Amino acid sequence: MSDADLSPAALRQRVLWIRVLTIVGFIAAWEFAGRSGFFFDGVIPSTWTVASAFVTELMTAGFYKDLWLTLFASVVGFFFGSIIAVFMGILLGLQPFLRSVIEPFINAIGGTPKIIFLPIMFLIFGLGIESKIAKAGLSAFFPVVLSTASSFVQIPKIYLLTGRSFNLSPWQMISKLYLPAMADPVLTSLRFAMSMAIIGVLAAEISYSNGGLGYRLMRYSDQYQMGFVYADAILIFLVTALVNYLFTIGEDIGAMWKRSRAMLAGRQPKVATVSGA
């Protein structure tokens, strides 16, 4: 029986079973790899060792302190980096000549691994949380500015002409026309930028730090406590997945808001015009 012949409930049940079997198969393969002797002793600990370390981390106050440091640097850097990127993208969209000059540099730097800028950031901002925030902002900036600039070009010209005919102020043009028209691609780029910000902070913490999840991961690695290394890696994955899920909910809410506005606009009564005799 093909998937097309299944009811929605049966299809969901099949997907659930496939996911469960995938997890069970992964655990079995992990246990086999750990017991096979193909790797150095302790490199792949048992699932029980990883699970015990996972629970221990959740019961340790230091973990939540490091989690806070990583999330704080990621969120603050993401906020400033994305805000600057949105307005920079709109500016590039409004100024085609400026875009033709600057966009090649943005594309070149955007495709460069941002970790090469870490030594410069450490020299400018020091070794504290400021350099991690700067790294998060830099990582978040490029996906958003590129998406905003490309989305602006695709805004129908009639929108811009309508705004100018109503003599809207620059801020009204941004809030009433530009941002709603670019909402979908910009929201998607913001979700990606948040993940990049977290990666940027983790890279900075792994390179040099005295706190944060990246620092915690490297400390356990240096001590060869591999159970805790994998446990922290799983926790980092879960935190990132949760943040990504929250952004997905935000995208869905934005889509529902746009549909409701479109429905309300369609229900507006049309004013009849009477021609004089």
Short mmCIF file of C-alpha atoms in Angstrom, two decimals:
data_model
loop_
_atom_site.label_atom_id
_atom_site.label_comp_id
_atom_site.label_asym_id
_atom_site.label_seq_id
_atom_site.Cartn_x
_atom_site.Cartn_y
_atom_site.Cartn_z
CA MET A 1 0.00 0.00 0.00
CA SER A 2 1.42 3.36 -1.03
CA ASP A 3 1.47 6.46 1.17
CA ALA A 4 -1.21 8.05 -1.01
CA ASP A 5 -3.67 5.27 -0.08
CA LEU A 6 -3.24 5.78 3.67
CA SER A 7 -5.49 7.92 5.82
CA PRO A 8 -3.88 10.94 7.56
CA ALA A 9 -3.96 9.14 10.92
CA ALA A 10 -2.34 5.99 9.47
CA LEU A 11 0.30 8.09 7.70
CA ARG A 12 1.17 9.90 10.93
CA GLN A 13 1.42 6.55 12.73
CA ARG A 14 3.74 5.20 10.03
CA VAL A 15 5.96 8.29 10.27
CA LEU A 16 6.05 7.94 14.07
CA TRP A 17 7.10 4.30 13.86
CA ILE A 18 9.81 5.10 11.32
CA ARG A 19 11.18 7.80 13.64
CA VAL A 20 11.14 5.45 16.64
CA LEU A 21 12.86 2.68 14.69
CA THR A 22 15.45 5.17 13.44
CA ILE A 23 16.29 6.18 17.01
CA VAL A 24 16.45 2.54 18.15
CA GLY A 25 18.66 1.66 15.18
CA PHE A 26 20.97 4.58 15.91
CA ILE A 27 21.33 3.54 19.57
CA ALA A 28 22.04 -0.05 18.54
CA ALA A 29 24.66 1.09 16.01
CA TRP A 30 26.20 3.35 18.67
CA GLU A 31 26.47 0.48 21.16
CA PHE A 32 27.99 -1.78 18.51
CA ALA A 33 30.56 0.87 17.54
CA GLY A 34 31.50 1.42 21.18
CA ARG A 35 31.97 -2.29 21.87
CA SER A 36 33.56 -3.20 18.55
CA GLY A 37 37.07 -2.12 19.46
CA PHE A 38 37.45 -0.14 16.24
CA PHE A 39 37.95 3.09 18.19
CA PHE A 40 40.11 4.20 21.08
CA ASP A 41 38.74 3.24 24.47
CA GLY A 42 36.18 5.77 25.70
CA VAL A 43 35.80 7.69 22.44
CA ILE A 44 32.32 6.22 21.98
CA PRO A 45 30.95 5.59 25.48
CA SER A 46 27.84 3.54 26.13
CA THR A 47 24.44 5.14 25.81
CA TRP A 48 23.97 4.63 29.55
CA THR A 49 27.11 6.69 30.23
CA VAL A 50 25.84 9.48 27.96
CA ALA A 51 22.36 9.36 29.50
CA SER A 52 23.82 9.54 33.03
CA ALA A 53 25.95 12.53 32.03
CA PHE A 54 22.90 14.14 30.42
CA VAL A 55 20.89 13.89 33.65
CA THR A 56 23.87 15.06 35.72
CA GLU A 57 24.22 18.18 33.56
CA LEU A 58 20.54 19.01 33.97
CA MET A 59 20.96 18.77 37.75
CA THR A 60 24.06 20.97 37.82
CA ALA A 61 23.65 24.70 38.48
CA GLY A 62 26.77 25.51 36.46
CA PHE A 63 25.13 24.19 33.30
CA TYR A 64 22.32 26.75 33.52
CA LYS A 65 24.82 29.55 34.11
CA ASP A 66 26.73 28.55 30.97
CA LEU A 67 23.45 28.13 29.06
CA TRP A 68 22.46 31.67 30.05
CA LEU A 69 25.80 33.09 28.91
CA THR A 70 25.52 31.43 25.50
CA LEU A 71 21.88 32.36 24.94
CA PHE A 72 22.39 35.94 26.16
CA ALA A 73 25.30 36.56 23.80
CA SER A 74 23.45 34.86 20.94
CA VAL A 75 20.17 36.77 21.38
CA VAL A 76 21.77 40.20 21.92
CA GLY A 77 24.15 39.75 18.98
CA PHE A 78 21.33 38.44 16.80
CA PHE A 79 19.10 41.38 17.72
CA PHE A 80 21.59 44.10 16.84
CA GLY A 81 23.01 42.26 13.84
CA SER A 82 19.61 41.55 12.30
CA ILE A 83 18.20 45.05 12.96
CA ILE A 84 21.20 46.66 11.25
CA ALA A 85 20.95 44.10 8.44
CA VAL A 86 17.26 44.81 7.74
CA PHE A 87 17.78 48.56 7.46
CA MET A 88 20.97 48.07 5.45
CA GLY A 89 19.09 45.75 3.08
CA ILE A 90 16.30 48.30 2.64
CA LEU A 91 18.88 51.03 2.00
CA LEU A 92 20.56 48.90 -0.66
CA GLY A 93 17.17 48.24 -2.22
CA LEU A 94 16.37 51.95 -2.33
CA GLN A 95 19.75 52.88 -3.79
CA PRO A 96 20.55 50.67 -6.82
CA PHE A 97 23.89 52.40 -7.41
CA LEU A 98 24.94 51.88 -3.80
CA ARG A 99 23.85 48.25 -4.03
CA SER A 100 25.92 47.67 -7.18
CA VAL A 101 28.97 49.01 -5.33
CA ILE A 102 28.55 47.30 -1.96
CA GLU A 103 26.78 44.03 -2.72
CA PRO A 104 29.85 42.25 -4.20
CA PHE A 105 31.77 42.93 -0.98
CA ILE A 106 28.84 41.69 1.14
CA ASN A 107 28.61 38.51 -0.94
CA ALA A 108 32.35 37.92 -0.65
CA ILE A 109 32.50 38.47 3.11
CA GLY A 110 29.22 36.62 3.63
CA GLY A 111 30.67 33.49 2.06
CA THR A 112 33.80 33.65 4.20
CA PRO A 113 33.94 31.60 7.44
CA LYS A 114 33.39 34.20 10.17
CA ILE A 115 35.72 32.42 12.55
CA ILE A 116 38.67 34.13 10.82
CA PHE A 117 37.47 37.41 12.37
CA LEU A 118 37.67 36.06 15.92
CA PRO A 119 41.25 37.24 16.65
CA ILE A 120 40.29 40.74 15.50
CA MET A 121 37.19 40.73 17.70
CA PHE A 122 39.18 39.53 20.68
CA LEU A 123 41.61 42.43 20.17
CA ILE A 124 38.85 45.02 19.75
CA PHE A 125 36.29 43.86 22.31
CA GLY A 126 38.43 41.83 24.68
CA LEU A 127 37.95 38.27 25.85
CA GLY A 128 34.68 38.84 27.70
CA ILE A 129 31.11 38.45 26.55
CA GLU A 130 31.38 41.56 24.33
CA SER A 131 33.43 39.66 21.74
CA LYS A 132 30.89 36.83 21.73
CA ILE A 133 28.05 39.30 21.14
CA ALA A 134 30.02 40.88 18.29
CA LYS A 135 30.63 37.44 16.77
CA ALA A 136 26.93 36.60 16.99
CA GLY A 137 26.00 39.92 15.38
CA LEU A 138 28.45 39.39 12.54
CA SER A 139 27.19 35.86 11.92
CA ALA A 140 23.55 37.02 11.90
CA PHE A 141 24.12 40.11 9.76
CA PHE A 142 24.97 38.62 6.37
CA PRO A 143 22.06 36.19 5.79
CA VAL A 144 19.55 38.88 6.75
CA VAL A 145 21.04 41.74 4.73
CA LEU A 146 21.28 39.61 1.59
CA SER A 147 17.74 38.31 1.96
CA THR A 148 16.34 41.77 2.67
CA ALA A 149 18.09 43.40 -0.27
CA SER A 150 16.97 40.68 -2.72
CA SER A 151 13.41 40.71 -1.33
CA PHE A 152 13.16 44.48 -1.68
CA VAL A 153 13.89 44.29 -5.39
CA GLN A 154 10.97 41.88 -5.80
CA ILE A 155 8.40 44.22 -4.20
CA PRO A 156 5.80 45.15 -6.85
CA LYS A 157 6.39 48.68 -8.10
CA ILE A 158 2.72 49.47 -7.59
CA TYR A 159 3.27 49.25 -3.83
CA LEU A 160 5.96 51.89 -3.95
CA LEU A 161 3.91 54.15 -6.21
CA THR A 162 0.91 53.79 -3.92
CA GLY A 163 2.93 54.77 -0.87
CA ARG A 164 4.35 57.82 -2.61
CA SER A 165 0.92 58.88 -3.89
CA PHE A 166 -0.32 58.92 -0.29
CA ASN A 167 2.75 60.95 0.78
CA LEU A 168 3.82 58.38 3.36
CA SER A 169 6.81 59.25 5.48
CA PRO A 170 9.96 57.10 5.18
CA TRP A 171 9.10 55.29 8.42
CA GLN A 172 5.54 54.65 7.21
CA MET A 173 6.91 53.29 3.94
CA ILE A 174 9.14 50.88 5.89
CA SER A 175 6.52 49.77 8.43
CA LYS A 176 3.43 49.76 6.19
CA LEU A 177 4.85 48.67 2.82
CA TYR A 178 8.38 47.35 2.78
CA LEU A 179 8.39 45.06 5.82
CA PRO A 180 4.94 43.46 5.21
CA ALA A 181 5.86 42.81 1.57
CA MET A 182 9.18 41.21 2.56
CA ALA A 183 7.88 39.39 5.66
CA ASP A 184 8.14 35.77 4.49
CA PRO A 185 11.73 35.71 3.15
CA VAL A 186 12.99 38.00 5.92
CA LEU A 187 11.46 35.81 8.64
CA THR A 188 13.06 32.75 7.08
CA SER A 189 16.44 34.50 6.98
CA LEU A 190 16.01 35.56 10.64
CA ARG A 191 15.48 31.93 11.65
CA PHE A 192 18.66 30.96 9.81
CA ALA A 193 20.50 33.97 11.26
CA MET A 194 19.61 32.97 14.82
CA SER A 195 21.14 29.54 14.25
CA MET A 196 24.24 31.18 12.79
CA ALA A 197 24.45 33.49 15.81
CA ILE A 198 24.42 30.51 18.19
CA ILE A 199 27.10 28.78 16.11
CA GLY A 200 29.18 31.98 16.16
CA VAL A 201 28.99 32.25 19.95
CA LEU A 202 29.86 28.57 20.40
CA ALA A 203 32.88 28.98 18.11
CA ALA A 204 34.06 31.97 20.15
CA GLU A 205 33.55 30.10 23.43
CA ILE A 206 35.44 27.08 22.13
CA SER A 207 38.34 29.28 20.96
CA TYR A 208 38.73 31.27 24.17
CA SER A 209 36.32 31.72 27.04
CA ASN A 210 35.77 31.02 30.72
CA GLY A 211 32.06 30.31 30.43
CA GLY A 212 29.28 29.23 28.08
CA LEU A 213 28.26 25.93 26.52
CA GLY A 214 31.19 25.97 24.09
CA TYR A 215 33.63 26.41 26.96
CA ARG A 216 31.87 23.63 28.87
CA LEU A 217 32.14 21.31 25.88
CA MET A 218 35.86 21.94 25.43
CA ARG A 219 36.57 21.57 29.16
CA TYR A 220 35.06 18.09 29.18
CA SER A 221 36.91 17.25 25.96
CA ASP A 222 40.24 18.30 27.48
CA GLN A 223 39.47 16.11 30.52
CA TYR A 224 38.48 13.24 28.20
CA GLN A 225 35.05 12.94 29.81
CA MET A 226 33.43 11.84 26.58
CA GLY A 227 30.08 11.02 28.15
CA PHE A 228 29.69 14.66 29.15
CA VAL A 229 30.99 15.80 25.75
CA TYR A 230 28.21 13.93 23.96
CA ALA A 231 25.65 14.93 26.59
CA ASP A 232 26.47 18.62 26.12
CA ALA A 233 26.42 18.19 22.34
CA ILE A 234 22.91 16.74 22.62
CA LEU A 235 21.83 19.58 24.90
CA ILE A 236 23.20 22.16 22.46
CA PHE A 237 21.31 20.43 19.66
CA LEU A 238 18.07 20.47 21.69
CA VAL A 239 18.44 24.16 22.57
CA THR A 240 19.09 25.08 18.94
CA ALA A 241 16.17 22.94 17.78
CA LEU A 242 13.88 24.64 20.32
CA VAL A 243 14.94 28.10 19.15
CA ASN A 244 14.39 27.04 15.54
CA TYR A 245 10.94 25.70 16.46
CA LEU A 246 9.99 29.00 18.12
CA PHE A 247 10.97 30.88 14.98
CA THR A 248 8.90 28.44 12.91
CA ILE A 249 5.91 29.25 15.12
CA GLY A 250 6.62 32.95 14.53
CA GLU A 251 6.62 32.36 10.78
CA ASP A 252 3.28 30.55 11.01
CA ILE A 253 1.79 33.38 13.09
CA GLY A 254 3.07 35.91 10.55
CA ALA A 255 1.51 33.93 7.71
CA MET A 256 -1.82 33.74 9.55
CA TRP A 257 -1.69 37.49 10.20
CA LYS A 258 -1.08 38.20 6.53
CA ARG A 259 -3.97 35.95 5.50
CA SER A 260 -6.31 37.60 8.01
CA ARG A 261 -5.37 41.04 6.74
CA ALA A 262 -5.95 39.93 3.16
CA MET A 263 -9.37 38.53 4.09
CA LEU A 264 -10.33 41.71 5.92
CA ALA A 265 -9.19 43.81 2.98
CA GLY A 266 -11.31 41.66 0.67
CA ARG A 267 -14.38 42.23 2.83
CA GLN A 268 -14.08 46.01 2.81
CA PRO A 269 -17.16 47.52 1.15
CA LYS A 270 -16.48 49.16 -2.14
CA VAL A 271 -17.61 52.76 -2.55
CA ALA A 272 -19.97 53.10 -5.47
CA THR A 273 -19.39 56.00 -7.79
CA VAL A 274 -22.40 57.79 -9.25
CA SER A 275 -21.93 59.57 -12.52
CA GLY A 276 -23.78 62.84 -12.85
CA ALA A 277 -26.27 63.34 -15.66
#
